[in-house]
PDB file of C-alpha atoms in Angstrom:
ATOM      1  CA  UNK I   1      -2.861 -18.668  -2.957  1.00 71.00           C
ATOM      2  CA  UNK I   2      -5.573 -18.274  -0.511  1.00 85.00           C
ATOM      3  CA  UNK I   3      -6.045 -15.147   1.430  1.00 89.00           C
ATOM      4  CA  UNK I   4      -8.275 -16.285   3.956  1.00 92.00           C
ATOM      5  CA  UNK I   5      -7.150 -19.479   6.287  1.00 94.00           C
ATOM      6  CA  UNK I   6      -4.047 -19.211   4.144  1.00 93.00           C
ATOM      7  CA  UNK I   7      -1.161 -22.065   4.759  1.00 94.00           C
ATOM      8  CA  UNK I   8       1.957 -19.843   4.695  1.00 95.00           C
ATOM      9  CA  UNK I   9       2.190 -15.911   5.996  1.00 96.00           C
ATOM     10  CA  UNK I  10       1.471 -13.943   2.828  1.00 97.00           C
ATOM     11  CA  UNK I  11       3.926 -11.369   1.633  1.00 98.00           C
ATOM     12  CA  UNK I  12       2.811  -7.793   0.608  1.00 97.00           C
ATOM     13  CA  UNK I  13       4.284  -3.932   0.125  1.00 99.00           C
ATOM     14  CA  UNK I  14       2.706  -0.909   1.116  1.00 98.00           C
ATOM     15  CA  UNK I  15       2.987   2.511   0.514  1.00 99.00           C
ATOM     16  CA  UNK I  16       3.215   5.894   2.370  1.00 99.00           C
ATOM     17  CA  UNK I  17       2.458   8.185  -0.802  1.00 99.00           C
ATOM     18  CA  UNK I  18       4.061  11.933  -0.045  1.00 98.00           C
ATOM     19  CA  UNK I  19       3.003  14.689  -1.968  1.00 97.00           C
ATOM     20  CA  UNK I  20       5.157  18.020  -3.059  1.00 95.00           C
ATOM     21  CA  UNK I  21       3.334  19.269  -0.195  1.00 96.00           C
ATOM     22  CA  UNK I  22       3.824  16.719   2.342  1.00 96.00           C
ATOM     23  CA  UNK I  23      -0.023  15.568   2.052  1.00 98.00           C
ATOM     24  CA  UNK I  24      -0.045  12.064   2.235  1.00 99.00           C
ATOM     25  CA  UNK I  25      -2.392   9.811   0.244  1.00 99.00           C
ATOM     26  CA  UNK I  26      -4.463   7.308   2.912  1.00 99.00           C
ATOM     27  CA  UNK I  27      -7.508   4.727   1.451  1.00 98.00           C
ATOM     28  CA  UNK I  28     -10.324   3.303   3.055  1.00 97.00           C
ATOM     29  CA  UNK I  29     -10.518   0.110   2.495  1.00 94.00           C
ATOM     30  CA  UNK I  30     -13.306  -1.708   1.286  1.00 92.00           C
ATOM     31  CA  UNK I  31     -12.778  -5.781   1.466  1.00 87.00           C
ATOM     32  CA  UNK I  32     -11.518  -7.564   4.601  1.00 78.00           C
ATOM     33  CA  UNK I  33      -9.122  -7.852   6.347  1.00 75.00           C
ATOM     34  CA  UNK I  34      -9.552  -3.709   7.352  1.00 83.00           C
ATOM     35  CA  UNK I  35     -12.783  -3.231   5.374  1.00 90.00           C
ATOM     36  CA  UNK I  36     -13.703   0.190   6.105  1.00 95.00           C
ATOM     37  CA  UNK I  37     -10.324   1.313   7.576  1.00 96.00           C
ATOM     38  CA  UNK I  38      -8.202   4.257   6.733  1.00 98.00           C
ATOM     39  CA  UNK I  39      -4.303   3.121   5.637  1.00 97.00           C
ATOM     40  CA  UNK I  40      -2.354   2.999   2.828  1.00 98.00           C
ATOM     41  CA  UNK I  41      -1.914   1.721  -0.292  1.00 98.00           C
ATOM     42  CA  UNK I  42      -0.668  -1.482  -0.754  1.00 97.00           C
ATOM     43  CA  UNK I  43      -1.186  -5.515  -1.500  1.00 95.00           C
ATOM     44  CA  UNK I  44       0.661  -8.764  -2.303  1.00 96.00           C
ATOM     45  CA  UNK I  45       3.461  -9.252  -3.870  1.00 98.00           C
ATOM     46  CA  UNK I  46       3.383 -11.315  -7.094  1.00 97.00           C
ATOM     47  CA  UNK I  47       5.513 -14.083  -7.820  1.00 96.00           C
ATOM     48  CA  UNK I  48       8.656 -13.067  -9.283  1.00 98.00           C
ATOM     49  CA  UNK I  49       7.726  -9.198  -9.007  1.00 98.00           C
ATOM     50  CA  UNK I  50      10.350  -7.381  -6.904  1.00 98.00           C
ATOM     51  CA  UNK I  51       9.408  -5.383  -4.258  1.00 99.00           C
ATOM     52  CA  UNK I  52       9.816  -1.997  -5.986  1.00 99.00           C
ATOM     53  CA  UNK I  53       7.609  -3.028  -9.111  1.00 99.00           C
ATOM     54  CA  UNK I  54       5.076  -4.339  -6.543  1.00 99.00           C
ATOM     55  CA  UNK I  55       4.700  -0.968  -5.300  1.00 99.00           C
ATOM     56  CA  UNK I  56       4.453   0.977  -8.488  1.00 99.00           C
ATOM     57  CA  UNK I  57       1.663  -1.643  -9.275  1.00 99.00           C
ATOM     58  CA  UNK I  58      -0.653  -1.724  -5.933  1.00 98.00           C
ATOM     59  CA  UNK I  59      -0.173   2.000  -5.965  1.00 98.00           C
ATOM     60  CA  UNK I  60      -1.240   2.327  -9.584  1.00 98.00           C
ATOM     61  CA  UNK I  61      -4.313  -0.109  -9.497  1.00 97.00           C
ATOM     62  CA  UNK I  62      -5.493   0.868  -5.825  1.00 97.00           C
ATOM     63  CA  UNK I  63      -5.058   4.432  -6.892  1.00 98.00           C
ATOM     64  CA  UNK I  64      -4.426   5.460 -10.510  1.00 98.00           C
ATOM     65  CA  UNK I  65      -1.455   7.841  -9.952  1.00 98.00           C
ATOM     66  CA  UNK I  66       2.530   6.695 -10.568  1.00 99.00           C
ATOM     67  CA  UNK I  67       4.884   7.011  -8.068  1.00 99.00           C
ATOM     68  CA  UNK I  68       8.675   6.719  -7.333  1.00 98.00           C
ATOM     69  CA  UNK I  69       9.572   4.442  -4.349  1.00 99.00           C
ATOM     70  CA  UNK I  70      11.980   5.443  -2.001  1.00 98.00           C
ATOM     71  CA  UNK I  71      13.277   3.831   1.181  1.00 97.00           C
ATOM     72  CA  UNK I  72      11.979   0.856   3.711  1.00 98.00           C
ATOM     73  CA  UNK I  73       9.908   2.491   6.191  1.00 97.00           C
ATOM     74  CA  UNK I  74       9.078  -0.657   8.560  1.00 96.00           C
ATOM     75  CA  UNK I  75       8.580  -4.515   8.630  1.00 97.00           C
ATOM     76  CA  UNK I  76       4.838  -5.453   9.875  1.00 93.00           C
ATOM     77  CA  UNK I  77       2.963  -9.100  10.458  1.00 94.00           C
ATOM     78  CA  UNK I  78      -0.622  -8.566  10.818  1.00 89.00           C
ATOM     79  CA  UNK I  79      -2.536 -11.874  12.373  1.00 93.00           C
ATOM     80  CA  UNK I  80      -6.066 -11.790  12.720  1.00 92.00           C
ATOM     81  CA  UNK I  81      -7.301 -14.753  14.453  1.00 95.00           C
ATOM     82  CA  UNK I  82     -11.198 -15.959  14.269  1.00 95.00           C
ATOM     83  CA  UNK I  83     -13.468 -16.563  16.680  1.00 97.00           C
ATOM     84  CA  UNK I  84     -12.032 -19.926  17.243  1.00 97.00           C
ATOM     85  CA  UNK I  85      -8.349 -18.833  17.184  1.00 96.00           C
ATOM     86  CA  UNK I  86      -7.321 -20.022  14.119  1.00 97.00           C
ATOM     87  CA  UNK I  87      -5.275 -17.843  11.330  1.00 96.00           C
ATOM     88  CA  UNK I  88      -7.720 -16.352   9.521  1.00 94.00           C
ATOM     89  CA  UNK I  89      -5.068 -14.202   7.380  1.00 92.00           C
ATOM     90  CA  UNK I  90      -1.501 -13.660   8.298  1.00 95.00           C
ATOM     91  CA  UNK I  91       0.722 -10.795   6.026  1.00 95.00           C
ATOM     92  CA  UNK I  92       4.747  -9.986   5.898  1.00 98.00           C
ATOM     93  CA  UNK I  93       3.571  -6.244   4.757  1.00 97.00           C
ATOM     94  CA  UNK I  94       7.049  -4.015   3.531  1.00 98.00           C
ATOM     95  CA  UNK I  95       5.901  -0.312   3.569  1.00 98.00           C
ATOM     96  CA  UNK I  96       8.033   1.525   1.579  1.00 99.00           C
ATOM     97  CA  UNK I  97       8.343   5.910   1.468  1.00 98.00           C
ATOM     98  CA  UNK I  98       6.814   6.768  -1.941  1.00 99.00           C
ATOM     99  CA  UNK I  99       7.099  10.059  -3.681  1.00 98.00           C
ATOM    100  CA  UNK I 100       4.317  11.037  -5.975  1.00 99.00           C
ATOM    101  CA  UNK I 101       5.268  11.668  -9.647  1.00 98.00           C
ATOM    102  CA  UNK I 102       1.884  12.189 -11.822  1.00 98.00           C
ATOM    103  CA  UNK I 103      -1.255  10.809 -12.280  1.00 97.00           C
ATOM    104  CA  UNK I 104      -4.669  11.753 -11.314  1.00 96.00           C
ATOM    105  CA  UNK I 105      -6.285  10.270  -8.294  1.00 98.00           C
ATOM    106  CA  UNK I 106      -8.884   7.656  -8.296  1.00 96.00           C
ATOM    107  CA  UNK I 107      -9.670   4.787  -6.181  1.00 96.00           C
ATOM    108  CA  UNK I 108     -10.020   1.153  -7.502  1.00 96.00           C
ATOM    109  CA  UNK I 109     -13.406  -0.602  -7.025  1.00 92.00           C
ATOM    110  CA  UNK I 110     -11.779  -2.256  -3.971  1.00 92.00           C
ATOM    111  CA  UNK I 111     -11.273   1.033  -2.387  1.00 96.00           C
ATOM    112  CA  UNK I 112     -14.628   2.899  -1.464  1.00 96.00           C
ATOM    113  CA  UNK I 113     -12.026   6.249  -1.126  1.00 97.00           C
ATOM    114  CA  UNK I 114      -8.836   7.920  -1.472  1.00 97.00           C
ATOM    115  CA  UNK I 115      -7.684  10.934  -0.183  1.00 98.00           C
ATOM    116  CA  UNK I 116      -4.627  13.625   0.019  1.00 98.00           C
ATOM    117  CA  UNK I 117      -4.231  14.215   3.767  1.00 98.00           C
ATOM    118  CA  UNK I 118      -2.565  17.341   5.224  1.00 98.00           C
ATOM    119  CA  UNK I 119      -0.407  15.611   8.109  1.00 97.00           C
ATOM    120  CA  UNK I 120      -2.061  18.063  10.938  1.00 97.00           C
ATOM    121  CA  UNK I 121      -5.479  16.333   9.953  1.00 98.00           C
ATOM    122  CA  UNK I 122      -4.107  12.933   9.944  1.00 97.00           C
ATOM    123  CA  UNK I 123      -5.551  12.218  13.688  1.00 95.00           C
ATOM    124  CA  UNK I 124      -9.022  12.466  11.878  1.00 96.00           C
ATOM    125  CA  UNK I 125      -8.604   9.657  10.649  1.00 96.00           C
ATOM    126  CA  UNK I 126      -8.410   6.786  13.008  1.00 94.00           C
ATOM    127  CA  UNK I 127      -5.331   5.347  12.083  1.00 97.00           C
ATOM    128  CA  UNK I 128      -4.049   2.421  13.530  1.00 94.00           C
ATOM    129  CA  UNK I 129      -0.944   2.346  15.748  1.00 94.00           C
ATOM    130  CA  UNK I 130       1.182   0.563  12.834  1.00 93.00           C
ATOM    131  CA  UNK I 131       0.376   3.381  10.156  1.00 95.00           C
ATOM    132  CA  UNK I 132       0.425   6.446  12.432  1.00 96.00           C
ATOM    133  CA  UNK I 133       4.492   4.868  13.302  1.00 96.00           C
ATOM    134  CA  UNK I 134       5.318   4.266   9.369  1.00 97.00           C
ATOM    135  CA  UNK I 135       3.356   7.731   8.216  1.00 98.00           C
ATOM    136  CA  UNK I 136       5.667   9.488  10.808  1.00 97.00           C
ATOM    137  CA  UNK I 137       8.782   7.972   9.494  1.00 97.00           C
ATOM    138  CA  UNK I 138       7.644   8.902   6.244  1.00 98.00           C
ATOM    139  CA  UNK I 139       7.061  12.508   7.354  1.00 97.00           C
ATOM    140  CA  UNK I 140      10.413  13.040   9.223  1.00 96.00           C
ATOM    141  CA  UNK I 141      12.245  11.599   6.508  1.00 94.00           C
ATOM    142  CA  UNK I 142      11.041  13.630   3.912  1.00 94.00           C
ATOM    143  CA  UNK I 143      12.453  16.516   6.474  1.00 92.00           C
ATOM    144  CA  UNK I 144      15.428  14.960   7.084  1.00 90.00           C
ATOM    145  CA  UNK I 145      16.040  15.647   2.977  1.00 84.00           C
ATOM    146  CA  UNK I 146      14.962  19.123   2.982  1.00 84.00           C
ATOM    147  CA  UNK I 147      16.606  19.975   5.639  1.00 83.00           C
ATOM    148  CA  UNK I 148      20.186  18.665   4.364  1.00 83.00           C
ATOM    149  CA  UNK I 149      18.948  20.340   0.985  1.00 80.00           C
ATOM    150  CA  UNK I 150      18.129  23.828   2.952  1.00 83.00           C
ATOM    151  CA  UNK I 151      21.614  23.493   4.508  1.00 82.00           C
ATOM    152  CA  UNK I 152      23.743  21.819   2.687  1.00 67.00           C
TER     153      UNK I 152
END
């Protein structure tokens, strides 16, 4: 399964890692497509890995911590096109809410960082459009729980 110039869109998971706290755990990563942009964890799905365990795995090897996945947060195709126009890589990416169990933080070789972000600093960070929409899903549904926890 080629990555680049693949034949078929590729299928991956990613996820929007929430602390106790509310930070929220962003990468930077370092191998195209993105190299050198801040997002979130994530990759392909395996073959016959369900979503859920693909999670828990990208998380783990990207990161080193264990997480619990919650909820679909969004559907998104990324197509990036050469100078030519052709498909240079095409991705069905899944990003799931994740909640943070244990673990202690440390980025694969593939990642040149990882970081707990407090969600006021999150504009620091150059997001693109995509992740800034599924991090604030993430974010008000986390609130949507503690408020219905707060209040019955």
């Amino acid at each position: 399964m080629r990555r680049e110039y693949p034949e078929h869109p590729l299928v991956g998971v990613g996820a929007v890692v929430i602390r106790d706290d509310h930070h929220v755990l962003l990468i930077r990563r370092g191998q195209p497509p993105r190299q050198g942009e801040w997002g979130v964890p994530g990759g392909l799905v395996e073959l016959g890995e369900s979503l859920a365990d693909a999670v828990r795995r990208e998380v783990r090897e990207e990161c080193g911590i264990e997480i619990r996945v919650g909820p679909l947060l969004g559907i998104f195709q990324p197509i990036v096109r050469d100078e030519v126009g052709r498909v240079r890589f095409h991705y069905v990416v899944l990003d799931y809410l994740a909640y943070y169990t244990g673990g202690v933080l440390r980025p694969a070789s593939d990642i040149e960082a990882a970081e707990w972000v407090a969600p006021e600093r999150l504009a620091d960070y150059s997001l693109r459009q995509e992740t800034e929409e599924v991090v604030r899903r993430a974010l008000e549904a986390i609130e949507q729980v503690e408020e219905v926890k707060r209040h019955g």
